[in-house]
Amino acid sequence: MFCGKCGNQVDDNALFCPYCGNQIGAQQQGFEQQQGSGQQNYAQQITQGYGQQMPPQPQMKKKMSTGMIVGIICGVAALIGLAVVLIIVLTGDDKKEEKTTEATTEAETEATEMTEATTAAVTTEATTEATTEDAVNDEIIMKAKEKHLEVLTKNRSSIDKYNWQMGYNSSDSKPVAIYDIEDNGIDDLIYMSASNDYMADLHICSYIDGTEKEVYYYEGLDAQVAGGSVYYLAALKDTSDLLLYHSVSDEGCDEYFELLQADESGNYKSTVSYFISTHPNDDYTDNIVEYSKDGSKVPKTEVDSFINEKQGNIDTFLMYSASEDIANMVDTYKSVCMSYSDAVSNLGGSVPDTVSDGQLPINGEKEFIFASGAGAWSTSLTLNADGSFYGLYGDSDMGDIGEGYPGGTRYYSDFEGRFKNITKVDENTYKMELDYYTTKQTVDTEEIYDDVLYKYSEPYGIYGGSTFYFYLPDKPVSELTEGFIGWSYGTIGDISGKSKLGLCGIYNESEDEGFFEVTY
């Protein structure tokens, strides 16, 4: 028989319906009489109830995470699957299956569209973030290059002065390197500079947090001494550590192997230093070799082990000087050091060519003076825009008298000459070479005139020079050598506390001497 309430078939002896709990008993006969039409009507109700489509979901106003969206899609799919199963089990009707299939297909289409939209949104967001990050990185890299270029331009004269790296006056000098030491996508700048004609310093500059910073400095790394010195700086594999080797030879040889490591602020420091000293004994019959680590003696095996390990782990030579042994290692590995002009080009700059008309940026003649102070010796020089000049040098010793010259002794030079190859270095600096100069009187001769002994001499400030620099008034004092600044004391007054030169100047690089413009 069938339940009069829910219509399900139940056992003939059942007192209650197992499906809805309805009490059957007295209602059994009436229900059985109506079962044909009642069952059909209930089946139609069920069909109509499950055949209706779900009302459309409201649009979500807030952005949902990818995980939430995927969870919702899975939940919808599960509900649809459950509905399909219930329809098939309860009805078995072909028409209901057709409607269910349509509903399922439509829901799946909506789910697919939602998934594709979500994927596109996530992909677009990720792409935007990556593009923004790349743009930021490109901006940082470009800014780092600009700052490195500023450093090179500022120090060009001292970099050019280092002319013994590959042999004295060699044209093959490579005093600059550009290399990403820490493998962070931003190149570092390594260069050698010379403040005089016999000693050169090592500099390492990094672009850190928007600032150009010198992270390592070694004064006098390469020096022209009796026996000479050699060195190399190498980057090691799979690390930001550097290996620095330098040696000085005279009667013996002192060799240093130093491991340079960066601290938290990016500054490089020597963390381990091994030293090998090889010198002859007192009677020069044998060599005495000593080994030490950080100032304490150690066995040879320990030093050899360190050297073999680090040299065997070299990735790239950043800087080095002329030496057969070092050249062999460079050939085995590789080197990135280069000339000044190549480095400037690598950073996106250009080395100024010689001024086409060979002119200095001055109008008419400009007078300069080089002197030790009031009442002492001095050299006056008058310079023209084309590099030509003339001048007088004079010094007096009125106490140096003798027969025929009771008026004392005077040192004198009347000269003229020309600077050539005038080249613009930066907005405030021109480089020029001494073409020639001549004196009207023969140097090292003398004569008595008006009771004064004249001794004809070389002109101080010009004599001994080969490369000169012409400075404009806006030249930063911080870019001037201590020697040049020192000569201001006896002429225009101390300029060490000023930010700019304030007037024109001429710098004799070889002699580290300075002329200053005379103003009236």
XYZ file of C-alpha atoms in Angstrom, residues 157 161 194-198 370 377 461-469 471 479-488 506-516:
40
model
C 92.210 63.212 -13.622
C 97.194 59.663 -13.632
C 96.472 58.112 -8.163
C 96.979 61.284 -6.149
C 100.651 61.424 -7.192
C 103.052 59.764 -9.629
C 103.995 56.763 -7.511
C 101.787 80.867 -8.610
C 109.280 83.935 -5.228
C 104.925 76.094 -11.943
C 105.526 75.236 -15.602
C 108.791 73.371 -15.355
C 108.384 69.597 -14.883
C 104.768 69.571 -15.985
C 103.193 67.710 -18.869
C 99.450 67.535 -18.113
C 97.609 70.604 -16.877
C 93.984 71.283 -15.938
C 89.427 75.108 -13.702
C 87.307 67.780 -6.306
C 90.645 69.588 -5.960
C 93.834 67.982 -4.666
C 95.280 68.964 -1.303
C 98.391 70.152 -3.110
C 96.472 72.539 -5.319
C 94.459 73.866 -2.359
C 97.669 74.360 -0.379
C 99.056 76.799 -2.935
C 96.077 79.101 -2.371
C 95.511 76.126 -13.530
C 96.737 72.836 -12.066
C 100.126 71.300 -12.886
C 99.257 67.657 -12.284
C 102.788 66.223 -12.410
C 104.143 68.690 -9.853
C 100.881 69.059 -7.863
C 101.136 72.857 -8.168
C 98.480 75.495 -8.702
C 98.074 78.884 -10.383
C 95.222 81.160 -9.319
